Tab-separated table of N, CA, C and O in Angstrom:
chain	number	residue	atom	x	y	z
E	1	UNK	N	-22.484	-17.337	-3.480
E	1	UNK	CA	-23.056	-16.086	-3.626
E	1	UNK	C	-22.596	-15.982	-1.807
E	1	UNK	O	-23.283	-16.386	-0.925
E	2	UNK	N	-22.471	-14.025	-1.869
E	2	UNK	CA	-22.821	-13.785	-0.337
E	2	UNK	C	-23.806	-13.616	0.129
E	2	UNK	O	-25.042	-13.754	-0.650
E	3	UNK	N	-24.430	-14.347	1.690
E	3	UNK	CA	-25.392	-14.032	2.079
E	3	UNK	C	-25.637	-13.095	3.024
E	3	UNK	O	-24.285	-13.820	4.165
E	4	UNK	N	-26.398	-11.730	3.759
E	4	UNK	CA	-26.173	-11.655	4.976
E	4	UNK	C	-25.749	-11.859	6.027
E	4	UNK	O	-27.141	-13.495	6.003
E	5	UNK	N	-25.629	-11.490	7.053
E	5	UNK	CA	-25.589	-12.448	7.852
E	5	UNK	C	-24.393	-11.787	8.829
E	5	UNK	O	-24.446	-10.542	8.633
E	6	UNK	N	-25.112	-11.347	10.287
E	6	UNK	CA	-24.629	-10.464	11.433
E	6	UNK	C	-23.085	-10.651	11.165
E	6	UNK	O	-22.308	-11.201	11.348
E	7	UNK	N	-22.850	-9.204	11.737
E	7	UNK	CA	-21.083	-9.551	11.048
E	7	UNK	C	-20.190	-9.645	10.559
E	7	UNK	O	-19.313	-9.316	10.145
E	8	UNK	N	-21.346	-8.993	8.930
E	8	UNK	CA	-20.054	-9.264	7.313
E	8	UNK	C	-20.816	-8.560	6.859
E	8	UNK	O	-21.748	-8.094	7.205
E	9	UNK	N	-19.516	-8.159	5.595
E	9	UNK	CA	-20.282	-6.833	4.488
E	9	UNK	C	-20.468	-8.265	3.412
E	9	UNK	O	-20.049	-8.569	3.174
E	10	UNK	N	-21.498	-7.180	2.229
E	10	UNK	CA	-20.583	-7.904	1.349
E	10	UNK	C	-19.221	-7.076	0.624
E	10	UNK	O	-19.285	-6.720	1.038
E	11	UNK	N	-19.709	-8.599	-0.678
E	11	UNK	CA	-17.628	-8.243	-1.434
E	11	UNK	C	-18.048	-6.658	-2.139
E	11	UNK	O	-19.007	-6.353	-2.464
E	12	UNK	N	-16.422	-6.765	-1.812
E	12	UNK	CA	-16.850	-5.074	-2.398
E	12	UNK	C	-17.348	-5.482	-3.572
E	12	UNK	O	-17.113	-6.854	-4.696
E	13	UNK	N	-16.970	-5.124	-5.684
E	13	UNK	CA	-17.324	-4.501	-6.352
E	13	UNK	C	-16.571	-4.667	-6.953
E	13	UNK	O	-15.409	-4.195	-6.855
E	14	UNK	N	-16.904	-5.522	-8.710
E	14	UNK	CA	-15.145	-5.891	-9.075
E	14	UNK	C	-13.467	-4.817	-8.962
E	14	UNK	O	-12.513	-5.482	-8.574
E	15	UNK	N	-13.908	-3.185	-9.213
E	15	UNK	CA	-13.531	-2.571	-9.312
E	15	UNK	C	-12.397	-2.216	-7.800
E	15	UNK	O	-11.222	-1.590	-7.502
E	16	UNK	N	-13.257	-2.123	-6.823
E	16	UNK	CA	-12.931	-2.306	-5.365
E	16	UNK	C	-12.283	-2.994	-4.767
E	16	UNK	O	-10.980	-3.332	-4.402
E	17	UNK	N	-12.043	-4.363	-5.531
E	17	UNK	CA	-11.462	-5.562	-5.133
E	17	UNK	C	-10.097	-5.595	-5.846
E	17	UNK	O	-9.268	-5.966	-4.839
E	18	UNK	N	-10.120	-5.177	-7.258
E	18	UNK	CA	-9.681	-5.014	-8.492
E	18	UNK	C	-7.812	-4.012	-7.040
E	18	UNK	O	-7.010	-4.073	-7.539
E	19	UNK	N	-8.906	-3.154	-6.360
E	19	UNK	CA	-7.922	-1.896	-5.749
E	19	UNK	C	-7.232	-2.291	-4.665
E	19	UNK	O	-6.616	-2.728	-4.520
E	20	UNK	N	-8.474	-3.539	-3.786
E	20	UNK	CA	-7.597	-3.654	-2.706
E	20	UNK	C	-6.174	-4.593	-2.491
E	20	UNK	O	-5.451	-5.040	-2.276
E	21	UNK	N	-6.654	-5.496	-4.112
E	21	UNK	CA	-5.494	-6.922	-3.661
E	21	UNK	C	-4.069	-6.451	-4.949
E	21	UNK	O	-3.126	-6.508	-4.614
E	22	UNK	N	-3.956	-4.754	-5.915
E	22	UNK	CA	-3.313	-3.696	-6.062
E	22	UNK	C	-2.162	-3.191	-4.412
E	22	UNK	O	-1.921	-3.471	-4.819
E	23	UNK	N	-3.042	-2.657	-3.854
E	23	UNK	CA	-2.650	-2.709	-2.642
E	23	UNK	C	-2.022	-3.395	-2.125
E	23	UNK	O	-0.843	-3.342	-1.753
E	24	UNK	N	-2.454	-4.598	-1.481
E	24	UNK	CA	-2.253	-5.401	-0.655
E	24	UNK	C	-1.150	-6.282	-1.466
E	24	UNK	O	0.057	-6.321	-0.824
E	25	UNK	N	-1.100	-6.278	-2.882
E	25	UNK	CA	-0.175	-6.805	-3.545
E	25	UNK	C	0.696	-6.246	-3.461
E	25	UNK	O	2.527	-6.935	-2.804
E	26	UNK	N	1.454	-5.162	-3.223
E	26	UNK	CA	2.615	-4.433	-3.401
E	26	UNK	C	3.437	-3.633	-2.396
E	26	UNK	O	4.283	-4.455	-2.381
E	27	UNK	N	2.805	-3.431	-1.542
E	27	UNK	CA	3.308	-3.828	-0.229
E	27	UNK	C	3.163	-4.356	0.850
E	27	UNK	O	4.112	-4.922	0.943
E	28	UNK	N	2.273	-6.151	0.498
E	28	UNK	CA	2.452	-7.142	1.439
E	28	UNK	C	3.951	-7.489	0.558
E	28	UNK	O	4.927	-8.406	0.615
E	29	UNK	N	4.421	-7.756	-0.888
E	29	UNK	CA	4.915	-8.140	-1.483
E	29	UNK	C	6.693	-7.245	-1.408
E	29	UNK	O	7.890	-8.063	-0.817
E	30	UNK	N	6.701	-5.987	-1.009
E	30	UNK	CA	7.116	-5.447	-0.315
E	30	UNK	C	8.291	-5.198	0.858
E	30	UNK	O	9.456	-6.446	0.716
E	31	UNK	N	6.836	-6.196	1.605
E	31	UNK	CA	7.240	-6.414	3.140
E	31	UNK	C	8.010	-7.786	2.905
E	31	UNK	O	8.854	-7.926	3.789
E	32	UNK	N	6.988	-8.811	2.155
E	32	UNK	CA	8.064	-10.195	2.581
E	32	UNK	C	9.644	-10.022	2.202
E	32	UNK	O	10.197	-10.842	2.557
E	33	UNK	N	9.443	-9.423	0.919
E	33	UNK	CA	10.866	-9.088	0.386
E	33	UNK	C	11.844	-8.962	1.183
E	33	UNK	O	13.538	-9.636	1.576
E	34	UNK	N	11.523	-8.390	2.087
E	34	UNK	CA	12.669	-7.253	2.750
E	34	UNK	C	12.683	-8.173	4.292
E	34	UNK	O	13.981	-8.924	4.810
E	35	UNK	N	11.804	-8.825	5.026
E	35	UNK	CA	10.957	-10.038	6.071
E	35	UNK	C	12.123	-11.396	5.949
E	35	UNK	O	12.654	-11.438	6.537
E	36	UNK	N	12.410	-11.633	4.602
E	36	UNK	CA	12.796	-12.758	4.029
E	36	UNK	C	14.439	-12.960	3.878
E	36	UNK	O	14.643	-12.498	2.986
E	37	UNK	N	14.902	-11.533	3.663
E	37	UNK	CA	16.081	-11.086	3.428
E	37	UNK	C	16.074	-10.800	1.659
E	37	UNK	O	17.809	-11.128	1.585
E	38	UNK	N	15.175	-10.767	0.902
E	38	UNK	CA	15.360	-11.088	-0.309
E	38	UNK	C	16.165	-9.162	-1.136
E	38	UNK	O	16.474	-9.496	-1.922
E	39	UNK	N	15.824	-8.024	-0.219
E	39	UNK	CA	16.368	-6.756	-0.730
E	39	UNK	C	18.115	-7.059	-0.765
E	39	UNK	O	18.026	-6.836	-1.107
E	40	UNK	N	18.499	-7.436	0.674
E	40	UNK	CA	19.667	-8.247	0.935
E	40	UNK	C	20.396	-6.179	0.616
E	40	UNK	O	20.100	-5.349	1.099
E	41	UNK	N	22.508	-6.411	-0.425
E	41	UNK	CA	22.621	-5.085	-0.346
E	41	UNK	C	21.597	-4.154	-1.655
E	41	UNK	O	21.957	-2.985	-1.224
E	42	UNK	N	20.622	-4.696	-1.479
E	42	UNK	CA	19.715	-3.314	-3.005
E	42	UNK	C	19.562	-2.207	-2.718
E	42	UNK	O	18.986	-1.098	-3.271
E	43	UNK	N	18.774	-2.577	-1.324
E	43	UNK	CA	18.386	-1.513	-0.159
E	43	UNK	C	19.171	-1.563	0.786
E	43	UNK	O	18.993	-1.844	1.786
E	44	UNK	N	19.637	-0.503	1.486
E	44	UNK	CA	20.272	0.085	2.184
E	44	UNK	C	19.621	0.813	3.234
E	44	UNK	O	19.304	0.502	4.250
E	45	UNK	N	18.585	1.094	3.004
E	45	UNK	CA	16.873	1.939	3.839
E	45	UNK	C	15.774	1.709	3.288
E	45	UNK	O	15.088	1.614	2.565
E	46	UNK	N	15.429	0.425	4.062
E	46	UNK	CA	14.215	-0.191	3.015
E	46	UNK	C	12.904	0.413	3.865
E	46	UNK	O	12.390	0.388	3.192
E	47	UNK	N	13.198	1.667	5.174
E	47	UNK	CA	12.399	2.216	5.233
E	47	UNK	C	12.187	3.370	3.941
E	47	UNK	O	10.742	4.093	3.904
E	48	UNK	N	13.014	3.746	3.114
E	48	UNK	CA	12.480	4.614	2.606
E	48	UNK	C	12.372	3.919	0.980
E	48	UNK	O	11.404	5.060	-0.052
E	49	UNK	N	12.454	2.627	1.003
E	49	UNK	CA	11.970	2.038	-0.243
E	49	UNK	C	10.076	1.920	0.187
E	49	UNK	O	9.424	2.231	-0.644
E	50	UNK	N	10.032	1.437	1.244
E	50	UNK	CA	8.380	1.590	1.429
E	50	UNK	C	8.484	3.049	1.132
E	50	UNK	O	7.012	2.615	1.190
E	51	UNK	N	8.854	4.355	2.029
E	51	UNK	CA	7.486	5.047	1.220
E	51	UNK	C	8.212	5.603	0.120
E	51	UNK	O	6.959	6.422	0.411
E	52	UNK	N	8.922	5.415	-1.275
E	52	UNK	CA	8.417	5.766	-1.143
E	52	UNK	C	7.372	4.682	-2.678
E	52	UNK	O	7.045	4.953	-3.557
E	53	UNK	N	7.391	3.811	-1.909
E	53	UNK	CA	5.777	2.433	-3.041
E	53	UNK	C	4.924	3.734	-2.192
E	53	UNK	O	3.995	3.033	-3.291
E	54	UNK	N	4.622	3.411	-1.417
E	54	UNK	CA	3.382	4.716	-0.172
E	54	UNK	C	2.900	5.579	-0.919
E	54	UNK	O	1.468	5.423	-1.986
E	55	UNK	N	4.318	6.709	-1.348
E	55	UNK	CA	3.541	7.722	-2.384
E	55	UNK	C	3.140	6.825	-3.582
E	55	UNK	O	2.771	7.957	-4.629
E	56	UNK	N	4.443	6.656	-4.108
E	56	UNK	CA	3.878	6.457	-5.436
E	56	UNK	C	2.628	5.758	-5.549
E	56	UNK	O	1.549	6.164	-6.451
E	57	UNK	N	2.283	4.964	-4.799
E	57	UNK	CA	0.208	4.285	-4.474
E	57	UNK	C	-0.706	5.268	-5.008
E	57	UNK	O	-1.508	5.832	-5.608
E	58	UNK	N	0.360	5.908	-3.670
E	58	UNK	CA	-0.679	7.487	-3.542
E	58	UNK	C	-1.531	8.372	-3.863
E	58	UNK	O	-2.525	8.840	-4.850
E	59	UNK	N	0.317	8.480	-5.264
E	59	UNK	CA	-0.062	9.834	-6.035
E	59	UNK	C	-0.601	8.551	-7.623
E	59	UNK	O	-1.621	8.587	-7.982
E	60	UNK	N	-1.009	7.876	-7.363
E	60	UNK	CA	-1.404	6.756	-8.721
E	60	UNK	C	-3.270	6.460	-8.245
E	60	UNK	O	-3.179	6.938	-9.564
E	61	UNK	N	-3.566	6.667	-7.178
E	61	UNK	CA	-4.738	6.590	-6.936
E	61	UNK	C	-5.009	8.158	-7.276
E	61	UNK	O	-6.174	8.615	-7.105
E	62	UNK	N	-4.164	8.752	-7.661
E	62	UNK	CA	-4.525	10.778	-7.356
E	62	UNK	C	-5.278	10.933	-6.021
E	62	UNK	O	-5.983	12.364	-5.153
E	63	UNK	N	-4.553	11.001	-4.638
E	63	UNK	CA	-5.097	11.948	-3.489
E	63	UNK	C	-3.747	12.062	-2.447
E	63	UNK	O	-3.397	11.855	-3.251
E	64	UNK	N	-4.771	12.987	-2.099
E	64	UNK	CA	-4.467	14.103	-2.194
E	64	UNK	C	-3.728	14.635	0.103
E	64	UNK	O	-5.078	13.764	0.320
E	65	UNK	N	-3.342	14.558	0.711
E	65	UNK	CA	-2.715	15.143	2.136
E	65	UNK	C	-3.652	14.914	2.353
E	65	UNK	O	-3.572	16.694	1.926
E	66	UNK	N	-4.150	15.748	3.458
E	66	UNK	CA	-5.918	16.548	4.146
E	66	UNK	C	-4.696	18.055	5.000
E	66	UNK	O	-3.676	17.543	4.697
E	67	UNK	N	-5.094	19.335	4.310
E	67	UNK	CA	-4.536	20.428	5.187
E	67	UNK	C	-3.789	20.181	6.072
E	67	UNK	O	-2.454	20.685	5.636
E	68	UNK	N	-4.164	19.798	7.500
E	68	UNK	CA	-4.263	19.301	8.402
E	68	UNK	C	-2.979	17.999	8.354
E	68	UNK	O	-1.784	18.597	9.688
E	69	UNK	N	-2.095	17.557	7.439
E	69	UNK	CA	-1.676	17.002	7.994
E	69	UNK	C	-0.137	17.581	7.358
E	69	UNK	O	0.037	16.742	6.271
E	70	UNK	N	0.229	17.449	8.670
E	70	UNK	CA	1.831	18.236	8.139
E	70	UNK	C	2.911	16.341	7.128
E	70	UNK	O	3.501	17.148	6.648
E	71	UNK	N	3.040	15.906	8.409
E	71	UNK	CA	3.759	14.903	7.866
E	71	UNK	C	3.684	14.151	6.743
E	71	UNK	O	4.621	14.025	5.880
E	72	UNK	N	2.263	13.817	6.068
E	72	UNK	CA	1.815	12.768	4.883
E	72	UNK	C	2.078	13.794	4.326
E	72	UNK	O	2.814	13.301	3.342
E	73	UNK	N	1.743	15.656	4.169
E	73	UNK	CA	2.949	16.130	3.167
E	73	UNK	C	3.755	16.433	2.519
E	73	UNK	O	5.023	15.723	1.701
E	74	UNK	N	4.413	16.610	4.228
E	74	UNK	CA	6.394	16.248	3.733
E	74	UNK	C	6.648	14.765	3.253
E	74	UNK	O	7.903	14.646	2.926
E	75	UNK	N	6.583	13.931	3.919
E	75	UNK	CA	6.800	12.693	3.800
E	75	UNK	C	6.348	12.601	1.397
E	75	UNK	O	7.063	11.985	1.455
E	76	UNK	N	5.450	12.943	1.104
E	76	UNK	CA	4.575	12.788	0.156
E	76	UNK	C	5.657	13.926	-0.675
E	76	UNK	O	5.770	13.768	-2.505
E	77	UNK	N	6.093	15.446	0.064
E	77	UNK	CA	7.356	15.514	-1.495
E	77	UNK	C	8.758	15.383	-1.165
E	77	UNK	O	9.812	15.817	-2.092
E	78	UNK	N	8.879	14.226	-0.472
E	78	UNK	CA	10.024	13.221	-0.862
E	78	UNK	C	10.469	12.888	-1.362
E	78	UNK	O	9.914	11.943	-2.020
């Protein structure tokens, strides 16, 4: 059981933990595949694959880019 102490935070609620694990698993998995050479010739542009995955995660969470964030807005449109 978690008890408060200096510099610590309480555990996430179950939904927050599930979301964190989902995000970490998908992005860590993709990066690990690239780092260890498992994407090979399947992806000529791993950066595009990574951006597509980020866009998919953002859309699945129904998050929108900030109005002044043209970089993210452009990437989401791509």
